[in-house]
Amino acid sequence: MRLLYTILLTLIAPIAFAWLALRSRRQTGAPDAWRERLGRLPATFERAPIWIHAASLGEAQAAQSLIEALLERDPAQPLLITTFSATARRHCRQRFGKRATVVALPYDLPLFVNRFLRNARPRLAIFVETEIWPNLYRALARRRVPIVIVSGRLSPRAFKRYRRFFGGLVASCLKQTAQIAAQTRADADRFIALGAPAARVSVIGNLKFDTQPPKDAVTRGAALRRELFGERPVWVAGSTREGEESIVLSAFQRVRERVSGCALVIAPRHPERASAVAELAAAADMEAAMRSNLRDGRCDAPVLIVDAVGELMDFYAAADVAFVGGTLVDVGGHNILEPTVLGRPVVTGPHLDNWHDLASEMVSRGGLTVVNETPELAEAVSRLLSDTEARARAGTAARTCVEASRGATKRALRLLENVQNGSA
């Protein structure tokens, strides 16, 4: 099975590299790190590094608390961080570039992963959430490098897909892990059902719950709000996906009828889609401004489109109400924690597979409003924008749910220490 996988990956390599190059250009405006995809490293390590892989921006943000804890525990211990996406790589370089080496994950062919491991010589390999690469796992196992999956997540959909198409291959990979620290009991059970040894599977919770907003986030958000919007009510729709912006814009037309002077900020999940969002706004006969054109000025347009990464947290801090995307379309839901930890009331669509347990608890406590279509979205946002006390209650309830779920980072650190000491 692994041989067939390798042959297929070899055949599609030219297409894959072209796609990665195009994706990097769209996401960051820069070329992809193709030398790193071939397993080459821009630096060498005098001491074997701890390697952390966080595929996309979401996983990179989730890993922040663990990376910070590892850096604080032993500042002399080198850290190697790999990502799959260009946006995640840029985020990690901005946050950790002076304290860790950040590169692209090598393409999963034996030549490239072996070159990468010869250069890196990691003492421990940590994969955040769920990243299963058969040739990489096999090469790590041959070198006796412990493999640990932390904050492991396996949705019902992913579980069915793995079991149906890659069951034997995934099982062989999971048997090579030293530990799998799952987010929930349900995730743990799915890993075991796919072939992970039950004795090596535990539940530690979700690393994302330990994410703390920057200390000056609220201050920056208040300043941003004054600069751009003055006293206008602000609704921020973050991490929106294709198909959601049209619903948000339609709902905003209704919100404006009830909340005078309201401003809408749309931050697409992929900033390269900003121009497409602007076209949707124009088609709805609404003036829209691009954030890149308003670095030092007020936004008088009803709609502001964020066309770069790195500012979403500040905009959430500037918001009265937040909508989190990836929830009106069926992609599992994006990060509902970012506005929640700031105490902002959150509205989402129904597709919250990635956040099922937390979302259920937040709904039961009144910290999250789930809607299905335009009229419901407009009603929920209008109600919250019009009621200061309701906003405060919802924001506090949501933040309380998150605070009660923290602690995964400490549990992950203990597990990693046990693995390195040979006691796990």
CSV table of C-alpha atoms in Angstrom, one decimal, residues 164-390:
chain,number,residue,atom,x,y,z
A,164,ARG,CA,-12.5,3.5,3.5
A,165,PHE,CA,-9.6,4.5,1.3
A,166,PHE,CA,-6.4,4.3,3.4
A,167,GLY,CA,-7.2,2.0,6.3
A,168,GLY,CA,-4.1,-0.2,6.2
A,169,LEU,CA,-1.7,2.6,5.4
A,170,VAL,CA,-3.0,4.8,8.2
A,171,ALA,CA,-3.0,1.9,10.7
A,172,SER,CA,0.7,1.2,9.9
A,173,CYS,CA,1.5,4.9,10.5
A,174,LEU,CA,-0.4,5.1,13.8
A,175,LYS,CA,1.3,2.0,15.1
A,176,GLN,CA,4.6,3.9,14.7
A,177,THR,CA,3.6,6.7,17.1
A,178,ALA,CA,5.0,6.9,20.6
A,179,GLN,CA,1.9,8.7,21.9
A,180,ILE,CA,-1.3,10.2,20.5
A,181,ALA,CA,-2.8,12.9,22.8
A,182,ALA,CA,-6.3,13.4,21.5
A,183,GLN,CA,-8.6,16.4,22.0
A,184,THR,CA,-11.6,14.4,23.1
A,185,ARG,CA,-12.6,10.8,24.1
A,186,ALA,CA,-14.4,10.5,20.7
A,187,ASP,CA,-11.2,11.5,18.9
A,188,ALA,CA,-9.2,9.0,20.9
A,189,ASP,CA,-11.7,6.2,20.1
A,190,ARG,CA,-11.5,7.0,16.4
A,191,PHE,CA,-7.7,6.8,16.4
A,192,ILE,CA,-7.9,3.5,18.1
A,193,ALA,CA,-10.5,2.2,15.7
A,194,LEU,CA,-8.1,3.1,12.8
A,195,GLY,CA,-5.3,1.0,14.4
A,196,ALA,CA,-3.5,3.1,17.0
A,197,PRO,CA,-2.4,1.0,20.0
A,198,ALA,CA,-4.9,1.8,22.8
A,199,ALA,CA,-2.1,2.0,25.4
A,200,ARG,CA,-0.5,4.9,23.5
A,201,VAL,CA,-3.7,7.0,23.2
A,202,SER,CA,-4.8,9.5,25.8
A,203,VAL,CA,-7.0,12.6,26.0
A,204,ILE,CA,-5.4,16.0,26.9
A,205,GLY,CA,-7.9,18.5,25.4
A,206,ASN,CA,-7.5,21.1,22.8
A,207,LEU,CA,-4.4,23.3,22.6
A,208,LYS,CA,-6.4,26.1,21.0
A,209,PHE,CA,-8.2,26.6,24.3
A,210,ASP,CA,-4.9,27.7,25.9
A,211,THR,CA,-4.4,30.5,23.3
A,212,GLN,CA,-4.2,33.8,24.9
A,213,PRO,CA,-4.8,37.1,23.1
A,214,PRO,CA,-1.8,39.5,22.9
A,215,LYS,CA,-1.6,41.5,26.0
A,216,ASP,CA,-2.3,44.7,24.1
A,217,ALA,CA,-5.0,43.3,21.8
A,218,VAL,CA,-7.8,45.2,23.5
A,219,THR,CA,-5.9,48.4,23.5
A,220,ARG,CA,-5.0,48.0,19.8
A,221,GLY,CA,-8.5,47.1,19.0
A,222,ALA,CA,-9.9,50.2,20.7
A,223,ALA,CA,-7.4,52.4,18.8
A,224,LEU,CA,-8.2,50.7,15.5
A,225,ARG,CA,-11.9,51.3,16.1
A,226,ARG,CA,-11.4,55.0,16.9
A,227,GLU,CA,-9.2,55.5,13.9
A,228,LEU,CA,-11.5,53.7,11.4
A,229,PHE,CA,-15.0,53.9,12.6
A,230,GLY,CA,-15.3,56.4,15.4
A,231,GLU,CA,-18.5,55.8,17.4
A,232,ARG,CA,-20.1,53.6,14.7
A,233,PRO,CA,-21.4,50.1,15.8
A,234,VAL,CA,-19.0,47.4,14.3
A,235,TRP,CA,-19.8,43.9,13.1
A,236,VAL,CA,-16.8,41.8,12.1
A,237,ALA,CA,-17.2,38.7,10.0
A,238,GLY,CA,-14.0,36.8,10.2
A,239,SER,CA,-12.5,33.8,8.3
A,240,THR,CA,-15.3,33.8,5.8
A,241,ARG,CA,-15.4,31.3,2.9
A,242,GLU,CA,-16.8,31.5,-0.6
A,243,GLY,CA,-20.6,31.3,-0.4
A,244,GLU,CA,-20.7,33.0,3.0
A,245,GLU,CA,-19.9,36.6,2.1
A,246,SER,CA,-23.1,37.0,0.0
A,247,ILE,CA,-25.1,35.8,3.0
A,248,VAL,CA,-23.3,38.2,5.3
A,249,LEU,CA,-23.8,41.1,2.9
A,250,SER,CA,-27.5,40.3,2.5
A,251,ALA,CA,-27.9,40.2,6.3
A,252,PHE,CA,-26.0,43.4,6.6
A,253,GLN,CA,-28.5,45.2,4.4
A,254,ARG,CA,-31.2,44.2,6.9
A,255,VAL,CA,-29.0,45.1,9.9
A,256,ARG,CA,-28.4,48.6,8.6
A,257,GLU,CA,-32.2,49.2,8.5
A,258,ARG,CA,-32.3,48.6,12.3
A,259,VAL,CA,-28.9,49.8,13.5
A,260,SER,CA,-28.0,53.2,12.2
A,261,GLY,CA,-24.5,53.8,10.9
A,262,CYS,CA,-23.4,50.2,11.4
A,263,ALA,CA,-20.1,49.2,9.8
A,264,LEU,CA,-19.3,45.7,8.5
A,265,VAL,CA,-15.8,44.3,8.4
A,266,ILE,CA,-15.3,41.2,6.2
A,267,ALA,CA,-12.0,39.3,6.6
A,268,PRO,CA,-12.0,36.4,4.1
A,269,ARG,CA,-10.2,33.2,5.2
A,270,HIS,CA,-8.0,33.6,2.1
A,271,PRO,CA,-7.1,37.3,1.6
A,272,GLU,CA,-6.5,36.7,-2.1
A,273,ARG,CA,-10.3,36.5,-2.4
A,274,ALA,CA,-10.7,40.2,-1.2
A,275,SER,CA,-11.3,41.4,-4.7
A,276,ALA,CA,-14.1,38.8,-5.2
A,277,VAL,CA,-15.7,40.0,-2.0
A,278,ALA,CA,-15.5,43.6,-3.2
A,279,GLU,CA,-17.3,42.5,-6.4
A,280,LEU,CA,-20.1,41.0,-4.3
A,281,ALA,CA,-20.5,44.2,-2.3
A,282,ALA,CA,-20.7,46.2,-5.5
A,283,ALA,CA,-23.3,43.8,-6.9
A,284,ALA,CA,-25.3,44.4,-3.7
A,285,ASP,CA,-24.9,48.2,-4.3
A,286,MET,CA,-22.8,48.7,-1.2
A,287,GLU,CA,-19.6,50.7,-1.1
A,288,ALA,CA,-16.6,48.8,0.1
A,289,ALA,CA,-13.1,49.9,1.1
A,290,MET,CA,-9.9,47.8,1.2
A,291,ARG,CA,-8.0,47.7,4.4
A,292,SER,CA,-4.7,48.1,2.5
A,293,ASN,CA,-5.9,51.5,1.3
A,294,LEU,CA,-6.8,52.8,4.7
A,295,ARG,CA,-3.6,52.5,6.7
A,296,ASP,CA,-3.8,56.1,8.0
A,297,GLY,CA,-7.4,57.1,7.5
A,298,ARG,CA,-11.0,56.8,8.5
A,299,CYS,CA,-13.3,54.2,6.8
A,300,ASP,CA,-16.5,56.0,5.7
A,301,ALA,CA,-17.7,53.1,3.6
A,302,PRO,CA,-20.3,50.8,5.1
A,303,VAL,CA,-18.1,47.8,4.3
A,304,LEU,CA,-14.4,47.3,5.0
A,305,ILE,CA,-12.6,44.3,3.5
A,306,VAL,CA,-9.4,43.0,5.2
A,307,ASP,CA,-7.1,42.0,2.3
A,308,ALA,CA,-4.1,40.8,4.4
A,309,VAL,CA,-3.4,38.3,7.2
A,310,GLY,CA,-2.3,39.3,10.7
A,311,GLU,CA,-5.0,41.8,11.7
A,312,LEU,CA,-8.0,39.7,12.4
A,313,MET,CA,-7.5,39.6,16.2
A,314,ASP,CA,-7.3,43.4,16.3
A,315,PHE,CA,-10.5,43.7,14.3
A,316,TYR,CA,-12.2,41.2,16.7
A,317,ALA,CA,-11.0,43.4,19.5
A,318,ALA,CA,-12.6,46.4,17.8
A,319,ALA,CA,-15.9,44.6,17.2
A,320,ASP,CA,-19.2,44.8,19.0
A,321,VAL,CA,-20.3,41.5,17.5
A,322,ALA,CA,-18.3,38.7,15.7
A,323,PHE,CA,-19.4,36.2,13.1
A,324,VAL,CA,-17.0,33.4,12.5
A,325,GLY,CA,-16.9,31.8,9.0
A,326,GLY,CA,-16.6,28.3,7.8
A,327,THR,CA,-19.8,27.7,9.5
A,328,LEU,CA,-22.5,28.6,7.0
A,329,VAL,CA,-20.7,26.4,4.5
A,330,ASP,CA,-19.8,22.8,5.4
A,331,VAL,CA,-16.1,23.1,6.2
A,332,GLY,CA,-16.3,22.4,10.0
A,333,GLY,CA,-16.0,25.9,11.3
A,334,HIS,CA,-13.0,28.2,11.8
A,335,ASN,CA,-11.6,29.5,15.1
A,336,ILE,CA,-14.4,30.6,17.4
A,337,LEU,CA,-11.9,31.1,20.2
A,338,GLU,CA,-10.3,34.3,18.8
A,339,PRO,CA,-13.3,36.6,19.4
A,340,THR,CA,-14.4,34.5,22.5
A,341,VAL,CA,-11.2,35.1,24.5
A,342,LEU,CA,-11.7,38.8,23.9
A,343,GLY,CA,-15.2,38.6,25.4
A,344,ARG,CA,-17.0,39.3,22.2
A,345,PRO,CA,-20.4,37.8,21.5
A,346,VAL,CA,-20.2,35.2,18.7
A,347,VAL,CA,-22.6,34.3,15.9
A,348,THR,CA,-22.0,31.3,13.6
A,349,GLY,CA,-23.7,29.0,11.1
A,350,PRO,CA,-24.6,25.4,12.0
A,351,HIS,CA,-21.4,23.7,10.6
A,352,LEU,CA,-19.3,23.4,13.8
A,353,ASP,CA,-17.8,19.9,13.6
A,354,ASN,CA,-14.4,21.2,14.6
A,355,TRP,CA,-15.8,22.8,17.7
A,356,HIS,CA,-18.8,20.6,18.5
A,357,ASP,CA,-18.3,20.2,22.3
A,358,LEU,CA,-17.3,23.8,23.0
A,359,ALA,CA,-20.0,25.1,20.7
A,360,SER,CA,-22.7,23.0,22.5
A,361,GLU,CA,-21.5,24.3,25.9
A,362,MET,CA,-21.4,27.9,24.7
A,363,VAL,CA,-24.9,27.6,23.2
A,364,SER,CA,-26.3,26.2,26.4
A,365,ARG,CA,-24.8,29.0,28.4
A,366,GLY,CA,-25.9,31.7,26.0
A,367,GLY,CA,-22.5,32.5,24.7
A,368,LEU,CA,-23.0,31.5,21.1
A,369,THR,CA,-25.8,32.1,18.7
A,370,VAL,CA,-26.2,29.6,15.8
A,371,VAL,CA,-28.1,30.7,12.7
A,372,ASN,CA,-29.0,28.9,9.5
A,373,GLU,CA,-29.7,31.6,6.9
A,374,THR,CA,-29.8,35.3,6.1
A,375,PRO,CA,-32.9,36.4,8.1
A,376,GLU,CA,-31.7,34.6,11.3
A,377,LEU,CA,-28.2,36.1,10.9
A,378,ALA,CA,-29.6,39.6,10.5
A,379,GLU,CA,-31.9,39.2,13.5
A,380,ALA,CA,-29.1,37.9,15.8
A,381,VAL,CA,-26.6,40.6,14.8
A,382,SER,CA,-29.2,43.4,15.1
A,383,ARG,CA,-30.3,42.2,18.5
A,384,LEU,CA,-26.8,42.1,19.9
A,385,LEU,CA,-25.8,45.4,18.4
A,386,SER,CA,-28.9,47.0,19.9
A,387,ASP,CA,-28.5,45.6,23.4
A,388,THR,CA,-25.4,46.4,25.3
A,389,GLU,CA,-26.3,44.2,28.3
A,390,ALA,CA,-27.1,41.2,26.0
